[in-house]
Amino acid sequence: MDELEGGIRRITLPLPTRPGHVHTYLLPGDDGWTLVDTGVGLPDAKETWAAALEEAGSRVATIFVTHFHPDHVGAAADLHELTGAPVYQGVLDYAQCELVWGNPAWSERLLDWFHLHGTPDDVTAELVGQSSVYRPFIRYQRDPILVEAGEHVDGWELVAAPGHADGQLCLLKDDVLVAADHLLGRITPTVGLWPASRADPLGDYLTALDRTIALAPRVALPGHGDVIDDPTARARQLQEHHRLRLEETVAALGPDGRTGYELSFDLFGSKLQPAGRRFAVAETLSHAERLVHEGAALRHEDGGTVTYTAA
Ligand SMILES: [Zn+2]
């Protein structure tokens, strides 16, 4: 456990996959801690948390989930059972959480979706199979208290941060942004297009970064990696990264239709493990869709396959 400014504590939990850890935060409040994010619901999650919270002292008054990805939502139900504290989660984020983790047909839907974007049959099963490794370790809290951007939880303002996840919410108080995976220091947060995601996640993300720049927090506490001492500069870097990637995407488009799967080789190379390819395809598609929204590319759907051409 690390002690940060303003009495905030950071508890870092191991992750079985990259980046190998996730940060959770204890924010001090009048009635006890507001605990932000929960780690994966590994079989020993309750024991791990019981030990960590004993060290932290004081009780947990509120549990807040920033977004529904496994490393953030996974142990929410465990923590609710352990502490009795209510779980807060964004309206849109909880809807997507149920759609993905509460829905046995989700893998089938992902399979269809990768097919639609040109992934060959033999590869599709491998990509989607790998995506369910976390499924047994997601114990999200059913019927949480639903909140939206602009509301406050224990004095912290909720700030919409779509892109990495459509319904992701950050928390802001005294110029400290608890940033979840909206801003990461050395890693570029993935921004992918997924089935049932909003139409233009990268457009959402670039706008959300503009909002971060306007808010100009002094410091950002990310879900992974070091504390970010200049969030505005980091937000600008991430915008620049995507601007360059959009240029690469335009350069890879021509008069003949190309699928998201094909384009992902231009943008991310050919040496990726299945999990890497899964994110590469989703990320390629978020860029292609941004270009469609800008009028710089065209999307075609023909015979059950989506392709993109230069506009
Ligand atoms: Zn994360």
Coordinates of N, CA and C in Angstrom, one line a residue, residues 26-150:
L26 N -7.9 4.2 -2.4 CA -8.8 4.5 -1.3 C -8.8 6.0 -1.1
L27 N -10.0 6.7 -1.3 CA -10.1 8.1 -1.1 C -10.7 8.4 0.2
P28 N -10.1 9.3 1.0 CA -10.6 9.5 2.4 C -11.9 10.3 2.3
G29 N -12.8 10.0 3.2 CA -14.1 10.7 3.3 C -14.5 10.8 4.7
D30 N -15.6 11.5 5.0 CA -16.1 11.7 6.3 C -16.5 10.4 6.9
D31 N -17.1 9.5 6.1 CA -17.7 8.3 6.7 C -16.8 7.1 6.5
G32 N -15.7 7.3 5.9 CA -14.8 6.2 5.6 C -14.2 6.3 4.2
W33 N -13.6 5.2 3.8 CA -13.0 5.3 2.4 C -14.0 5.2 1.3
T34 N -13.7 5.8 0.2 CA -14.3 5.5 -1.1 C -13.3 4.7 -1.8
L35 N -13.6 3.4 -2.1 CA -12.7 2.5 -2.7 C -12.9 2.5 -4.2
V36 N -11.9 2.9 -5.0 CA -12.1 3.0 -6.5 C -11.5 1.8 -7.1
D37 N -12.3 1.0 -7.8 CA -11.9 -0.2 -8.5 C -11.5 -1.4 -7.6
T38 N -11.5 -2.6 -8.2 CA -11.6 -3.8 -7.3 C -10.6 -4.8 -7.6
G39 N -9.9 -4.8 -8.8 CA -9.1 -5.9 -9.2 C -9.9 -7.0 -9.8
V40 N -9.3 -8.1 -10.2 CA -10.0 -9.3 -10.7 C -10.5 -10.1 -9.6
G41 N -11.6 -10.7 -9.8 CA -12.2 -11.6 -8.8 C -11.6 -13.0 -8.7
L42 N -10.2 -13.0 -8.4 CA -9.5 -14.2 -8.3 C -10.0 -15.0 -7.1
P43 N -9.8 -16.3 -7.0 CA -10.4 -17.1 -5.9 C -10.0 -16.6 -4.5
D44 N -8.9 -15.9 -4.4 CA -8.5 -15.4 -3.1 C -8.7 -13.9 -2.9
A45 N -9.5 -13.4 -3.8 CA -9.7 -11.9 -3.8 C -10.2 -11.4 -2.4
K46 N -11.1 -12.2 -1.8 CA -11.7 -11.7 -0.5 C -10.6 -11.7 0.6
E47 N -9.7 -12.7 0.6 CA -8.7 -12.8 1.6 C -7.7 -11.6 1.4
T48 N -7.3 -11.4 0.1 CA -6.4 -10.4 -0.2 C -6.9 -9.0 0.2
W49 N -8.2 -8.8 -0.1 CA -8.8 -7.5 0.3 C -9.0 -7.3 1.8
A50 N -9.3 -8.4 2.5 CA -9.5 -8.3 3.9 C -8.2 -7.9 4.6
A51 N -7.1 -8.5 4.1 CA -5.7 -8.1 4.6 C -5.4 -6.6 4.3
A52 N -5.6 -6.3 3.1 CA -5.3 -4.9 2.7 C -6.1 -3.9 3.4
L53 N -7.4 -4.2 3.6 CA -8.3 -3.2 4.3 C -8.0 -3.1 5.8
E54 N -7.5 -4.2 6.3 CA -7.1 -4.1 7.8 C -5.9 -3.2 7.9
E55 N -5.0 -3.3 7.0 CA -3.8 -2.4 7.0 C -4.3 -1.0 6.9
A56 N -5.3 -0.7 6.0 CA -5.7 0.6 5.7 C -6.4 1.2 6.9
G57 N -7.0 0.4 7.8 CA -7.8 0.9 8.9 C -9.0 1.6 8.4
S58 N -9.9 2.0 9.3 CA -11.1 2.8 8.9 C -12.0 1.9 8.0
R59 N -13.2 2.2 7.9 CA -14.1 1.3 7.1 C -14.3 1.8 5.7
V60 N -14.7 1.0 4.8 CA -15.0 1.4 3.4 C -16.5 1.8 3.4
A61 N -16.7 3.0 3.0 CA -18.1 3.5 3.0 C -18.7 3.4 1.6
T62 N -17.9 3.4 0.6 CA -18.4 3.4 -0.8 C -17.5 2.6 -1.7
I63 N -18.0 1.8 -2.6 CA -17.2 1.2 -3.6 C -17.6 1.8 -4.9
F64 N -16.6 2.2 -5.7 CA -16.9 2.9 -7.0 C -16.1 2.1 -8.1
V65 N -16.9 1.7 -9.1 CA -16.3 1.0 -10.3 C -16.2 2.0 -11.4
T66 N -15.0 2.2 -11.9 CA -14.8 3.2 -13.0 C -15.3 2.6 -14.4
H67 N -15.1 1.3 -14.6 CA -15.5 0.7 -15.9 C -15.5 -0.8 -15.7
F68 N -16.2 -1.5 -16.7 CA -16.5 -2.9 -16.5 C -15.4 -3.9 -16.9
H69 N -14.2 -3.4 -17.2 CA -13.2 -4.4 -17.6 C -12.8 -5.2 -16.4
P70 N -12.3 -6.5 -16.7 CA -12.1 -7.4 -15.6 C -11.3 -6.9 -14.4
D71 N -10.2 -6.2 -14.7 CA -9.3 -5.8 -13.7 C -9.9 -4.6 -12.8
H72 N -11.0 -4.1 -13.2 CA -11.6 -3.0 -12.5 C -12.9 -3.4 -11.8
V73 N -13.7 -4.2 -12.4 CA -15.0 -4.6 -11.8 C -15.0 -6.0 -11.2
G74 N -13.9 -6.8 -11.5 CA -14.0 -8.2 -11.2 C -14.3 -8.7 -9.8
A75 N -13.8 -7.9 -8.7 CA -14.0 -8.3 -7.4 C -15.1 -7.4 -6.7
A76 N -15.9 -6.7 -7.4 CA -16.9 -5.8 -6.8 C -17.8 -6.5 -5.9
A77 N -18.4 -7.7 -6.3 CA -19.3 -8.4 -5.4 C -18.6 -8.9 -4.2
D78 N -17.3 -9.4 -4.3 CA -16.6 -9.8 -3.1 C -16.4 -8.7 -2.1
L79 N -16.1 -7.5 -2.7 CA -15.8 -6.4 -1.8 C -17.1 -5.9 -1.1
H80 N -18.2 -6.0 -1.9 CA -19.5 -5.6 -1.3 C -19.8 -6.6 -0.1
E81 N -19.6 -7.9 -0.3 CA -19.8 -8.9 0.7 C -18.9 -8.6 1.9
L82 N -17.7 -8.3 1.6 CA -16.7 -8.1 2.7 C -17.0 -6.9 3.5
T83 N -17.4 -5.8 2.9 CA -17.5 -4.5 3.6 C -18.9 -4.0 3.9
G84 N -19.9 -4.6 3.1 CA -21.3 -4.1 3.2 C -21.5 -2.8 2.5
A85 N -20.5 -2.2 1.9 CA -20.6 -0.9 1.3 C -21.3 -1.0 0.0
P86 N -22.1 0.1 -0.3 CA -22.8 0.1 -1.6 C -21.8 0.2 -2.8
V87 N -22.2 -0.4 -3.9 CA -21.3 -0.3 -5.1 C -22.0 0.7 -6.1
Y88 N -21.2 1.7 -6.5 CA -21.7 2.7 -7.5 C -21.0 2.4 -8.8
Q89 N -21.8 2.5 -9.9 CA -21.3 2.3 -11.3 C -22.1 3.1 -12.2
G90 N -21.5 3.5 -13.3 CA -22.1 4.4 -14.3 C -23.3 3.6 -15.0
V91 N -24.3 4.4 -15.4 CA -25.5 3.8 -16.0 C -25.1 3.0 -17.3
L92 N -24.4 3.7 -18.2 CA -24.1 3.0 -19.5 C -23.1 1.9 -19.2
D93 N -22.1 2.1 -18.3 CA -21.1 1.1 -18.0 C -21.7 -0.1 -17.5
Y94 N -22.7 0.0 -16.6 CA -23.4 -1.2 -16.0 C -24.2 -1.9 -17.1
A95 N -24.8 -1.2 -18.0 CA -25.5 -1.8 -19.1 C -24.6 -2.7 -19.9
Q96 N -23.4 -2.2 -20.2 CA -22.4 -2.9 -21.0 C -21.8 -4.1 -20.2
C97 N -21.7 -3.9 -18.9 CA -21.2 -4.9 -18.0 C -22.1 -6.1 -18.0
E98 N -23.4 -5.9 -17.9 CA -24.4 -7.0 -18.0 C -24.4 -7.6 -19.4
L99 N -24.3 -6.8 -20.4 CA -24.3 -7.3 -21.8 C -23.1 -8.3 -22.0
V100 N -22.0 -7.9 -21.5 CA -20.8 -8.7 -21.7 C -20.6 -9.9 -20.7
W101 N -20.7 -9.6 -19.4 CA -20.4 -10.6 -18.4 C -21.6 -11.3 -17.9
G102 N -22.8 -10.8 -18.1 CA -24.0 -11.4 -17.6 C -24.8 -12.2 -18.7
N103 N -24.1 -12.4 -19.9 CA -24.7 -12.9 -21.1 C -23.9 -14.0 -21.7
P104 N -24.5 -15.3 -21.5 CA -23.7 -16.4 -22.0 C -23.5 -16.4 -23.6
A105 N -24.4 -15.6 -24.3 CA -24.3 -15.6 -25.7 C -23.3 -14.6 -26.2
W106 N -22.6 -13.9 -25.3 CA -21.6 -12.8 -25.7 C -20.5 -13.4 -26.6
S107 N -19.9 -14.5 -26.2 CA -18.8 -15.1 -27.0 C -19.2 -15.3 -28.5
E108 N -20.5 -15.8 -28.6 CA -21.0 -16.0 -30.0 C -21.1 -14.7 -30.8
R109 N -21.5 -13.7 -30.0 CA -21.7 -12.4 -30.7 C -20.3 -11.9 -31.1
L110 N -19.3 -12.1 -30.3 CA -17.9 -11.6 -30.6 C -17.4 -12.4 -31.8
L111 N -17.7 -13.7 -31.9 CA -17.3 -14.5 -33.0 C -17.9 -14.0 -34.3
D112 N -19.2 -13.7 -34.3 CA -19.9 -13.2 -35.5 C -19.2 -11.8 -35.9
W113 N -18.9 -11.1 -34.9 CA -18.4 -9.7 -35.1 C -17.0 -9.8 -35.8
F114 N -16.2 -10.7 -35.3 CA -14.8 -10.8 -35.9 C -14.9 -11.3 -37.3
H115 N -15.9 -12.2 -37.5 CA -16.2 -12.7 -38.9 C -16.5 -11.6 -39.8
L116 N -17.5 -10.8 -39.3 CA -18.0 -9.6 -40.1 C -16.8 -8.7 -40.5
H117 N -15.8 -8.6 -39.7 CA -14.7 -7.7 -40.0 C -13.5 -8.5 -40.7
G118 N -13.8 -9.6 -41.2 CA -12.8 -10.3 -42.1 C -11.8 -11.2 -41.5
T119 N -12.1 -11.6 -40.2 CA -11.2 -12.5 -39.6 C -11.4 -14.0 -40.1
P120 N -10.4 -14.7 -40.6 CA -10.6 -16.0 -41.0 C -11.1 -16.9 -39.9
D121 N -11.9 -18.0 -40.4 CA -12.5 -18.9 -39.4 C -11.6 -19.4 -38.3
D122 N -10.4 -20.0 -38.8 CA -9.5 -20.6 -37.8 C -9.0 -19.6 -36.8
V123 N -8.8 -18.4 -37.2 CA -8.2 -17.4 -36.3 C -9.3 -16.9 -35.3
T124 N -10.5 -16.8 -35.8 CA -11.6 -16.2 -35.0 C -11.8 -16.9 -33.7
A125 N -11.8 -18.3 -33.8 CA -12.0 -19.1 -32.6 C -10.9 -18.8 -31.6
E126 N -9.7 -18.7 -32.1 CA -8.5 -18.5 -31.2 C -8.6 -17.1 -30.5
L127 N -9.0 -16.1 -31.3 CA -9.1 -14.7 -30.8 C -10.2 -14.7 -29.7
V128 N -11.3 -15.2 -30.0 CA -12.5 -15.1 -29.0 C -12.3 -16.0 -27.8
G129 N -11.7 -17.2 -28.1 CA -11.5 -18.2 -27.0 C -10.6 -17.5 -25.9
Q130 N -9.6 -16.8 -26.3 CA -8.7 -16.2 -25.3 C -9.4 -15.1 -24.5
S131 N -10.4 -14.5 -25.2 CA -11.1 -13.4 -24.5 C -11.9 -13.8 -23.3
S132 N -12.2 -15.1 -23.2 CA -13.0 -15.6 -22.1 C -12.2 -16.1 -20.9
V133 N -10.9 -15.9 -20.9 CA -10.1 -16.4 -19.8 C -10.5 -15.8 -18.5
Y134 N -10.9 -14.5 -18.5 CA -11.3 -13.8 -17.3 C -12.7 -14.1 -16.8
R135 N -13.5 -14.7 -17.7 CA -14.9 -14.8 -17.4 C -15.3 -15.4 -16.0
P136 N -14.6 -16.5 -15.6 CA -14.9 -17.0 -14.3 C -14.5 -16.1 -13.1
F137 N -13.7 -15.1 -13.4 CA -13.2 -14.2 -12.3 C -13.8 -12.9 -12.3
I138 N -15.0 -12.8 -13.0 CA -15.8 -11.5 -12.9 C -16.9 -11.7 -12.0
R139 N -16.8 -11.1 -10.8 CA -17.9 -11.1 -9.9 C -18.4 -9.6 -9.7
Y140 N -19.1 -9.1 -10.7 CA -19.6 -7.8 -10.6 C -20.8 -7.7 -9.7
Q141 N -21.1 -6.6 -9.2 CA -22.2 -6.4 -8.2 C -23.5 -6.2 -9.0
R142 N -24.5 -7.0 -8.9 CA -25.7 -6.8 -9.6 C -26.5 -5.7 -8.9
D143 N -27.2 -4.9 -9.7 CA -28.0 -3.8 -9.2 C -27.3 -2.8 -8.4
P144 N -26.2 -2.3 -8.9 CA -25.5 -1.3 -8.1 C -26.2 0.0 -8.1
I145 N -25.8 1.0 -7.4 CA -26.4 2.4 -7.5 C -25.8 3.0 -8.7
L146 N -26.7 3.4 -9.6 CA -26.3 3.9 -11.0 C -26.1 5.4 -10.9
V147 N -25.0 5.8 -11.5 CA -24.7 7.2 -11.5 C -24.3 7.7 -12.9
E148 N -24.2 9.0 -13.0 CA -23.8 9.6 -14.3 C -22.8 10.7 -14.1
A149 N -22.2 11.0 -15.2 CA -21.2 12.2 -15.2 C -21.9 13.4 -14.7
G150 N -21.2 14.2 -13.9 CA -21.8 15.4 -13.3 C -22.3 15.2 -11.9

